[in-house]
mmCIF file of C-alpha atoms and ligand atoms in Angstrom:
data_model
loop_
_atom_site.group_PDB
_atom_site.id
_atom_site.type_symbol
_atom_site.label_atom_id
_atom_site.label_comp_id
_atom_site.label_asym_id
_atom_site.label_seq_id
_atom_site.Cartn_x
_atom_site.Cartn_y
_atom_site.Cartn_z
ATOM 1 C CA TRP A 263 -22.868 22.853 -20.778
ATOM 2 C CA PRO A 264 -22.770 23.139 -24.641
ATOM 3 C CA ASP A 265 -19.624 24.858 -24.359
ATOM 4 C CA GLN A 266 -18.021 22.298 -22.345
ATOM 5 C CA ALA A 267 -19.125 19.555 -24.595
ATOM 6 C CA ARG A 268 -17.703 21.559 -27.445
ATOM 7 C CA LEU A 269 -14.156 21.429 -25.374
ATOM 8 C CA ILE A 270 -14.399 17.802 -24.549
ATOM 9 C CA SER A 271 -14.832 16.618 -27.962
ATOM 10 C CA GLU A 272 -11.869 19.019 -29.417
ATOM 11 C CA ILE A 273 -9.779 17.384 -27.028
ATOM 12 C CA ASN A 274 -10.945 13.656 -27.426
ATOM 13 C CA ALA A 275 -10.332 14.873 -31.319
ATOM 14 C CA LEU A 276 -6.789 16.464 -30.548
ATOM 15 C CA LYS A 277 -5.361 13.789 -28.136
ATOM 16 C CA LYS A 278 -5.971 11.221 -31.058
ATOM 17 C CA GLU A 279 -3.827 13.351 -33.606
ATOM 18 C CA ARG A 280 -1.003 14.082 -31.327
ATOM 19 C CA ASP A 281 -1.098 10.703 -29.880
ATOM 20 C CA ALA A 282 -1.550 12.180 -26.135
ATOM 21 C CA VAL A 283 -2.532 10.561 -22.901
ATOM 22 C CA ILE A 284 -3.876 13.027 -20.776
ATOM 23 C CA LEU A 285 -3.052 11.901 -16.780
ATOM 24 C CA ALA A 286 -5.524 14.117 -14.761
ATOM 25 C CA HIS A 287 -5.278 14.019 -11.404
ATOM 26 C CA ASN A 288 -8.397 13.458 -8.350
ATOM 27 C CA TYR A 289 -8.127 16.783 -7.470
ATOM 28 C CA MET A 290 -9.302 17.947 -11.356
ATOM 29 C CA THR A 291 -12.654 19.251 -11.799
ATOM 30 C CA PRO A 292 -15.210 17.090 -12.441
ATOM 31 C CA GLU A 293 -15.105 17.795 -16.010
ATOM 32 C CA ILE A 294 -12.070 17.337 -16.335
ATOM 33 C CA PHE A 295 -11.520 14.193 -14.371
ATOM 34 C CA HIS A 296 -14.586 12.081 -16.087
ATOM 35 C CA GLY A 297 -14.812 14.381 -19.881
ATOM 36 C CA VAL A 298 -11.419 14.090 -21.250
ATOM 37 C CA GLY A 299 -9.301 12.176 -18.076
ATOM 38 C CA ASP A 300 -7.494 8.847 -19.529
ATOM 39 C CA TYR A 301 -6.104 7.701 -16.527
ATOM 40 C CA VAL A 302 -6.860 9.708 -12.970
ATOM 41 C CA GLY A 303 -5.678 8.948 -9.919
ATOM 42 C CA ASP A 304 -2.966 10.136 -7.405
ATOM 43 C CA SER A 305 0.468 10.933 -7.672
ATOM 44 C CA LEU A 306 1.761 7.445 -7.533
ATOM 45 C CA GLY A 307 -0.453 6.126 -9.852
ATOM 46 C CA LEU A 308 -0.090 8.424 -12.113
ATOM 47 C CA ALA A 309 3.844 8.371 -11.921
ATOM 48 C CA LYS A 310 3.186 4.695 -12.752
ATOM 49 C CA GLU A 311 1.146 5.474 -15.906
ATOM 50 C CA ALA A 312 3.246 7.867 -17.075
ATOM 51 C CA ALA A 313 6.009 5.072 -17.079
ATOM 52 C CA ARG A 314 3.526 2.231 -18.784
ATOM 53 C CA SER A 315 2.167 4.713 -20.947
ATOM 54 C CA SER A 316 2.953 4.205 -24.708
ATOM 55 C CA ALA A 317 1.625 7.626 -25.911
ATOM 56 C CA LYS A 318 4.234 10.367 -27.478
ATOM 57 C CA VAL A 319 2.785 12.887 -25.671
ATOM 58 C CA ILE A 320 1.788 13.261 -22.029
ATOM 59 C CA VAL A 321 -0.591 15.927 -20.954
ATOM 60 C CA GLN A 322 -0.528 16.753 -16.920
ATOM 61 C CA ALA A 323 -3.684 18.102 -15.942
ATOM 62 C CA GLY A 324 -2.245 17.877 -12.083
ATOM 63 C CA VAL A 325 0.284 20.242 -11.204
ATOM 64 C CA HIS A 326 4.109 20.770 -12.145
ATOM 65 C CA PHE A 327 5.982 18.534 -10.058
ATOM 66 C CA MET A 328 3.856 15.939 -11.687
ATOM 67 C CA ALA A 329 4.700 16.930 -15.322
ATOM 68 C CA GLU A 330 8.658 16.914 -14.270
ATOM 69 C CA THR A 331 7.905 13.474 -12.551
ATOM 70 C CA SER A 332 6.535 12.271 -15.826
ATOM 71 C CA LYS A 333 9.063 13.745 -17.886
ATOM 72 C CA ILE A 334 12.040 11.411 -15.319
ATOM 73 C CA LEU A 335 10.161 8.995 -16.404
ATOM 74 C CA SER A 336 9.329 9.016 -19.630
ATOM 75 C CA PRO A 337 12.110 11.412 -20.984
ATOM 76 C CA ASP A 338 11.525 10.158 -24.148
ATOM 77 C CA LYS A 339 8.201 11.101 -24.620
ATOM 78 C CA THR A 340 6.963 15.339 -25.051
ATOM 79 C CA VAL A 341 5.312 16.429 -21.618
ATOM 80 C CA LEU A 342 3.310 19.269 -22.124
ATOM 81 C CA ILE A 343 0.931 21.189 -18.672
ATOM 82 C CA PRO A 344 -1.341 23.771 -19.771
ATOM 83 C CA ASP A 345 -0.479 26.251 -17.353
ATOM 84 C CA LEU A 346 3.170 27.034 -16.343
ATOM 85 C CA LYS A 347 1.957 28.499 -12.769
ATOM 86 C CA ALA A 348 -0.053 25.669 -11.664
ATOM 87 C CA GLY A 349 2.461 24.977 -8.685
ATOM 88 C CA CYS A 350 2.661 23.650 -5.374
ATOM 89 C CA SER A 351 3.335 25.251 -1.828
ATOM 90 C CA LEU A 352 5.081 21.843 -1.029
ATOM 91 C CA ALA A 353 7.416 21.770 -4.193
ATOM 92 C CA GLU A 354 8.089 25.399 -3.598
ATOM 93 C CA ALA A 355 9.163 24.937 -0.241
ATOM 94 C CA ILE A 356 12.720 23.095 -0.807
ATOM 95 C CA THR A 357 15.366 23.360 -3.448
ATOM 96 C CA GLY A 358 17.992 21.167 -4.411
ATOM 97 C CA ALA A 359 20.921 23.328 -2.267
ATOM 98 C CA ASP A 360 18.453 23.268 0.731
ATOM 99 C CA VAL A 361 18.837 19.257 0.200
ATOM 100 C CA ARG A 362 22.762 19.380 -0.315
ATOM 101 C CA LEU A 363 23.341 21.376 3.183
ATOM 102 C CA ILE A 364 21.058 18.623 4.776
ATOM 103 C CA LYS A 365 23.060 15.650 3.711
ATOM 104 C CA GLN A 366 25.684 17.271 4.829
ATOM 105 C CA ARG A 367 24.868 17.699 8.416
ATOM 106 C CA TYR A 368 23.229 14.107 8.675
ATOM 107 C CA PRO A 369 25.363 12.127 6.964
ATOM 108 C CA GLY A 370 25.118 8.637 5.908
ATOM 109 C CA ILE A 371 21.231 9.049 6.614
ATOM 110 C CA PRO A 372 18.937 8.197 3.518
ATOM 111 C CA VAL A 373 16.951 11.307 2.094
ATOM 112 C CA VAL A 374 13.271 10.148 1.878
ATOM 113 C CA THR A 375 11.361 12.811 -0.829
ATOM 114 C CA TYR A 376 8.054 13.231 -1.161
ATOM 115 C CA VAL A 377 7.116 13.642 -5.071
ATOM 116 C CA ASN A 378 5.855 16.945 -4.216
ATOM 117 C CA THR A 379 9.175 18.183 -4.420
ATOM 118 C CA THR A 380 11.009 19.635 -8.175
ATOM 119 C CA ALA A 381 13.457 17.654 -9.742
ATOM 120 C CA ASP A 382 16.344 18.943 -8.351
ATOM 121 C CA VAL A 383 15.217 18.229 -5.215
ATOM 122 C CA LYS A 384 14.352 14.589 -6.697
ATOM 123 C CA ALA A 385 17.879 14.175 -8.110
ATOM 124 C CA GLU A 386 19.626 15.279 -4.787
ATOM 125 C CA THR A 387 16.765 11.567 -2.910
ATOM 126 C CA ASP A 388 17.696 8.138 -2.018
ATOM 127 C CA ILE A 389 14.275 7.157 -2.827
ATOM 128 C CA CYS A 390 11.234 9.037 -2.916
ATOM 129 C CA CYS A 391 6.962 8.997 -1.489
ATOM 130 C CA THR A 392 3.825 9.548 -1.742
ATOM 131 C CA SER A 393 1.190 9.403 0.952
ATOM 132 C CA ALA A 394 -0.094 6.595 -0.232
ATOM 133 C CA ASN A 395 3.230 4.574 0.680
ATOM 134 C CA ALA A 396 5.172 7.311 3.191
ATOM 135 C CA VAL A 397 5.658 4.832 6.335
ATOM 136 C CA GLN A 398 7.069 2.101 3.622
ATOM 137 C CA VAL A 399 9.160 3.917 2.247
ATOM 138 C CA VAL A 400 10.483 5.242 5.026
ATOM 139 C CA GLU A 401 10.996 1.591 6.908
ATOM 140 C CA TRP A 402 12.233 0.263 3.965
ATOM 141 C CA ALA A 403 15.008 3.194 3.730
ATOM 142 C CA ALA A 404 16.005 2.801 7.936
ATOM 143 C CA LYS A 405 16.577 -0.623 6.899
ATOM 144 C CA GLU A 406 18.461 -0.448 3.807
ATOM 145 C CA TRP A 407 20.966 1.623 5.206
ATOM 146 C CA GLY A 408 20.951 0.023 8.560
ATOM 147 C CA VAL A 409 20.138 3.467 10.286
ATOM 148 C CA ASP A 410 17.420 3.970 12.970
ATOM 149 C CA LYS A 411 16.537 7.576 11.363
ATOM 150 C CA VAL A 412 15.689 9.194 7.908
ATOM 151 C CA ILE A 413 15.959 12.051 5.835
ATOM 152 C CA LEU A 414 11.715 12.744 5.133
ATOM 153 C CA ILE A 415 11.124 15.810 3.676
ATOM 154 C CA PRO A 416 9.577 18.679 2.947
ATOM 155 C CA ASP A 417 5.885 18.195 3.925
ATOM 156 C CA GLU A 418 6.257 18.995 7.732
ATOM 157 C CA PHE A 419 3.006 17.431 8.349
ATOM 158 C CA LEU A 420 3.614 14.400 6.721
ATOM 159 C CA ALA A 421 6.330 14.122 8.575
ATOM 160 C CA ARG A 422 4.845 13.855 12.026
ATOM 161 C CA ASN A 423 1.665 11.815 10.439
ATOM 162 C CA VAL A 424 4.281 8.915 9.855
ATOM 163 C CA ALA A 425 6.780 9.539 12.870
ATOM 164 C CA ALA A 426 3.306 8.768 14.881
ATOM 165 C CA GLN A 427 2.934 4.940 12.859
ATOM 166 C CA THR A 428 6.551 4.013 13.359
ATOM 167 C CA THR A 429 9.742 3.614 15.573
ATOM 168 C CA VAL A 430 11.973 5.141 12.635
ATOM 169 C CA GLY A 431 12.990 8.596 13.743
ATOM 170 C CA ILE A 432 13.024 11.037 11.235
ATOM 171 C CA ILE A 433 14.217 14.432 10.430
ATOM 172 C CA ALA A 434 12.238 16.500 9.137
ATOM 173 C CA TRP A 435 11.376 19.961 7.272
ATOM 174 C CA LYS A 436 8.997 22.861 7.566
ATOM 175 C CA GLY A 437 7.488 22.763 4.383
ATOM 176 C CA ARG A 438 3.749 22.850 3.910
ATOM 177 C CA CYS A 439 0.246 22.129 1.627
ATOM 178 C CA ILE A 440 -1.503 25.702 1.619
ATOM 179 C CA VAL A 441 -4.835 23.347 1.251
ATOM 180 C CA HIS A 442 -4.763 20.958 4.210
ATOM 181 C CA GLU A 443 -2.080 22.747 6.858
ATOM 182 C CA ARG A 444 -5.945 24.592 7.269
ATOM 183 C CA PHE A 445 -8.227 22.309 8.827
ATOM 184 C CA ARG A 446 -8.624 22.477 12.305
ATOM 185 C CA ALA A 447 -8.972 19.455 14.886
ATOM 186 C CA ALA A 448 -12.081 21.593 16.235
ATOM 187 C CA ASP A 449 -13.233 21.743 12.343
ATOM 188 C CA ILE A 450 -14.103 17.789 12.436
ATOM 189 C CA GLU A 451 -15.232 18.205 15.985
ATOM 190 C CA GLU A 452 -18.100 20.607 15.008
ATOM 191 C CA MET A 453 -18.640 17.666 11.998
ATOM 192 C CA ARG A 454 -18.991 15.246 13.995
ATOM 193 C CA GLN A 455 -21.329 16.856 16.578
ATOM 194 C CA ALA A 456 -23.778 17.786 13.477
ATOM 195 C CA TYR A 457 -23.602 14.507 12.005
ATOM 196 C CA PRO A 458 -22.603 12.105 14.152
ATOM 197 C CA GLY A 459 -22.963 9.027 12.014
ATOM 198 C CA ALA A 460 -20.427 10.339 9.062
ATOM 199 C CA GLU A 461 -16.979 9.044 8.577
ATOM 200 C CA ILE A 462 -14.646 11.291 8.467
ATOM 201 C CA LEU A 463 -11.563 11.124 6.300
ATOM 202 C CA ALA A 464 -8.412 12.794 6.044
ATOM 203 C CA HIS A 465 -5.083 13.765 4.042
ATOM 204 C CA PRO A 466 -2.364 13.224 5.413
ATOM 205 C CA GLU A 467 -1.536 16.624 4.335
ATOM 206 C CA CYS A 468 -3.419 17.956 7.536
ATOM 207 C CA PRO A 469 -1.840 18.325 10.874
ATOM 208 C CA GLU A 470 -1.543 15.507 13.476
ATOM 209 C CA ASP A 471 -4.614 16.818 15.648
ATOM 210 C CA VAL A 472 -6.818 16.559 11.991
ATOM 211 C CA LEU A 473 -5.807 13.168 11.598
ATOM 212 C CA ALA A 474 -6.362 11.970 15.056
ATOM 213 C CA ALA A 475 -9.206 13.549 15.154
ATOM 214 C CA ALA A 476 -10.197 11.605 11.664
ATOM 215 C CA ASP A 477 -11.717 7.937 11.356
ATOM 216 C CA PHE A 478 -9.436 7.020 8.021
ATOM 217 C CA ALA A 479 -6.592 9.074 6.457
ATOM 218 C CA GLY A 480 -4.958 8.139 3.332
ATOM 219 C CA SER A 481 -4.409 9.554 -0.403
ATOM 220 C CA THR A 482 -6.202 10.640 -2.596
ATOM 221 C CA ALA A 483 -6.394 7.272 -4.308
ATOM 222 C CA ALA A 484 -6.918 5.679 -0.713
ATOM 223 C CA MET A 485 -9.784 7.503 0.422
ATOM 224 C CA THR A 486 -11.610 7.435 -2.949
ATOM 225 C CA ASP A 487 -11.176 3.184 -2.125
ATOM 226 C CA TYR A 488 -12.257 3.063 0.682
ATOM 227 C CA ILE A 489 -15.581 5.127 -0.032
ATOM 228 C CA THR A 490 -16.375 2.806 -2.903
ATOM 229 C CA ALA A 491 -15.640 -0.809 -0.655
ATOM 230 C CA LYS A 492 -17.534 0.809 2.087
ATOM 231 C CA LYS A 493 -20.153 2.907 0.416
ATOM 232 C CA PRO A 494 -20.612 5.334 4.126
ATOM 233 C CA ARG A 495 -23.881 6.911 4.062
ATOM 234 C CA GLN A 496 -22.472 10.242 4.713
ATOM 235 C CA VAL A 497 -18.948 11.573 4.152
ATOM 236 C CA VAL A 498 -16.547 14.077 5.073
ATOM 237 C CA LEU A 499 -13.374 14.512 3.650
ATOM 238 C CA ILE A 500 -11.039 17.053 4.481
ATOM 239 C CA THR A 501 -9.199 17.272 1.629
ATOM 240 C CA GLU A 502 -9.284 19.873 -1.326
ATOM 241 C CA CYS A 503 -12.928 20.320 -2.905
ATOM 242 C CA SER A 504 -13.240 18.324 -6.701
ATOM 243 C CA MET A 505 -12.664 15.222 -4.612
ATOM 244 C CA ALA A 506 -15.703 14.784 -3.186
ATOM 245 C CA ALA A 507 -17.586 16.090 -6.364
ATOM 246 C CA ASN A 508 -15.242 13.032 -8.693
ATOM 247 C CA ILE A 509 -16.216 10.460 -6.701
ATOM 248 C CA LYS A 510 -20.045 11.021 -6.212
ATOM 249 C CA GLY A 511 -20.824 9.798 -9.498
ATOM 250 C CA ASP A 512 -19.607 6.624 -8.700
ATOM 251 C CA VAL A 513 -21.518 6.221 -4.912
ATOM 252 C CA PRO A 514 -24.569 8.231 -5.809
ATOM 253 C CA GLU A 515 -25.647 6.620 -2.348
ATOM 254 C CA VAL A 516 -22.878 8.590 -0.631
ATOM 255 C CA ASP A 517 -23.951 11.898 0.896
ATOM 256 C CA PHE A 518 -20.688 14.108 1.082
ATOM 257 C CA ILE A 519 -20.644 16.837 3.633
ATOM 258 C CA GLY A 520 -18.497 19.651 3.397
ATOM 259 C CA PRO A 521 -15.823 21.280 4.648
ATOM 260 C CA CYS A 522 -13.158 21.957 1.576
ATOM 261 C CA ASN A 523 -10.258 23.901 0.764
ATOM 262 C CA LEU A 524 -9.297 24.442 -3.224
ATOM 263 C CA CYS A 525 -5.880 24.410 -5.052
ATOM 264 C CA PRO A 526 -4.954 27.002 -6.430
ATOM 265 C CA TYR A 527 -2.449 25.600 -8.522
ATOM 266 C CA MET A 528 -4.904 22.747 -9.388
ATOM 267 C CA LYS A 529 -7.419 25.034 -10.150
ATOM 268 C CA ARG A 530 -5.254 26.643 -12.635
ATOM 269 C CA ILE A 531 -6.000 23.849 -14.939
ATOM 270 C CA THR A 532 -9.100 23.801 -17.231
ATOM 271 C CA LEU A 533 -10.973 22.436 -20.197
ATOM 272 C CA GLU A 534 -9.948 25.089 -22.288
ATOM 273 C CA ASN A 535 -6.434 25.647 -21.559
ATOM 274 C CA ILE A 536 -6.274 21.525 -22.074
ATOM 275 C CA ARG A 537 -7.205 21.945 -25.317
ATOM 276 C CA ASP A 538 -4.496 25.254 -25.666
ATOM 277 C CA CYS A 539 -2.296 22.783 -24.837
ATOM 278 C CA LEU A 540 -2.541 19.510 -27.168
ATOM 279 C CA ARG A 541 -3.882 22.488 -30.196
ATOM 280 C CA ASP A 542 -0.368 24.202 -29.878
ATOM 281 C CA MET A 543 1.676 22.312 -27.941
ATOM 282 C CA ARG A 544 2.245 24.003 -25.222
ATOM 283 C CA PHE A 545 3.641 24.011 -22.791
ATOM 284 C CA GLU A 546 6.388 21.673 -22.442
ATOM 285 C CA VAL A 547 8.271 20.584 -19.358
ATOM 286 C CA THR A 548 11.597 19.606 -19.088
ATOM 287 C CA VAL A 549 14.047 18.148 -16.761
ATOM 288 C CA PRO A 550 17.995 19.234 -17.483
ATOM 289 C CA GLU A 551 19.655 15.706 -18.334
ATOM 290 C CA GLU A 552 21.927 15.727 -15.349
ATOM 291 C CA MET A 553 19.458 15.239 -12.882
ATOM 292 C CA ILE A 554 17.346 12.964 -15.186
ATOM 293 C CA ALA A 555 19.292 9.929 -13.923
ATOM 294 C CA PRO A 556 19.467 10.727 -10.164
ATOM 295 C CA ALA A 557 15.679 11.953 -10.221
ATOM 296 C CA ALA A 558 14.441 8.321 -12.123
ATOM 297 C CA LEU A 559 16.654 6.288 -9.350
ATOM 298 C CA ALA A 560 14.702 8.007 -6.591
ATOM 299 C CA VAL A 561 11.264 7.564 -8.220
ATOM 300 C CA GLN A 562 11.694 4.118 -9.297
ATOM 301 C CA ARG A 563 13.274 2.740 -6.341
ATOM 302 C CA MET A 564 9.324 3.658 -4.927
ATOM 303 C CA ILE A 565 8.012 2.310 -7.845
ATOM 304 C CA ASP A 566 9.764 -1.037 -7.561
ATOM 305 C CA LEU A 567 8.524 -1.594 -3.699
ATOM 306 C CA PRO A 568 6.289 -4.654 -3.363
ATOM 307 C CA PRO A 569 2.919 -3.136 -2.814
HETATM 308 P P1 13P B 94 -2.267 12.325 -3.455
HETATM 309 O O1 13P B 94 0.001 11.743 -3.700
HETATM 310 O O2 13P B 94 -2.763 11.668 -1.983
HETATM 311 O O3 13P B 94 -3.167 12.590 -4.746
HETATM 312 O O4 13P B 94 -1.960 14.248 -3.115
HETATM 313 C C1 13P B 94 -1.378 15.003 -4.056
HETATM 314 C C2 13P B 94 -1.369 16.081 -3.301
HETATM 315 O O5 13P B 94 -1.328 17.299 -4.174
HETATM 316 C C3 13P B 94 -2.015 16.255 -2.345
HETATM 317 O O6 13P B 94 -2.050 17.453 -2.104
HETATM 318 FE FE1 SF4 B 95 0.646 21.147 -3.438
HETATM 319 FE FE2 SF4 B 95 -1.421 21.251 -1.310
HETATM 320 FE FE3 SF4 B 95 -2.569 22.186 -3.979
HETATM 321 FE FE4 SF4 B 95 -1.222 19.064 -3.190
HETATM 322 S S1 SF4 B 95 -3.429 20.013 -2.679
HETATM 323 S S2 SF4 B 95 -1.002 20.591 -5.494
HETATM 324 S S3 SF4 B 95 -0.013 19.822 -2.372
HETATM 325 S S4 SF4 B 95 -0.564 23.266 -2.994
#
């Protein structure tokens, strides 16, 4: 604890010195989320904040694709990530070259890309989506392009879960989140029997039978909003472990019950490497010049959709 308090005060002093803000994802550990995060939220919320912020430096307390998204939206700012190995299995599942091949195979079909992708994939994309707005984006793209199907990449489960909620046809890819693919419908059944009164919330990156067995599915921010509004007595959060710990402070009356899985990529970010990152101004995340405009268009189209 004394070490954590010291690191938090060092980080807060360095933020002022560097004119920096820390954008912290909902999967950060509580000492980062509550201790040093200037803006906390889901992928969509952090992307919007990156575009709005007037700070010179953005520290992404999250994973690499999020830092790239910040750079795409704010190319004049310095974007730092505390550990370059904070990746994402979904972002690693597809490349820009793969997307070019898919587009050749399905000419005229719009490409909707989950934000959990690299900048070269975003640069090949018509519009991005997050788990919070995927259905809305898919329907918008089908209407705008005047077609009855869209390409939705790279998350296989997000694609299937969106397909279950729309009449638009979905062409998918085989990417998976290593955290959410591990949950099983049988886990949910077990929890239901053990805690019959509990509300079960799951992230849309989970397999579809897991979502079918849950009471609510949504992005990390949508799950947070649901819990803070409804304050169920017991909640099972089918997502990354830190979520429950981060929400608990705002809703002490809610009991959070397992299971949860850790994201090894998110957990690479620590108070210590955030301090080092601000002190040494490392590791800077850059995006090749030619990718910035097409990738920004895809992200901005998503941000500009009505809420
Ligand atoms: P959210 O957009 O729901 O925050 O999800 C990001 C993520 O990485 C989930 O695994
Ligand atoms: Fe990627 Fe899954 Fe980790 Fe999110 S939780 S960063 S989707 S591996």
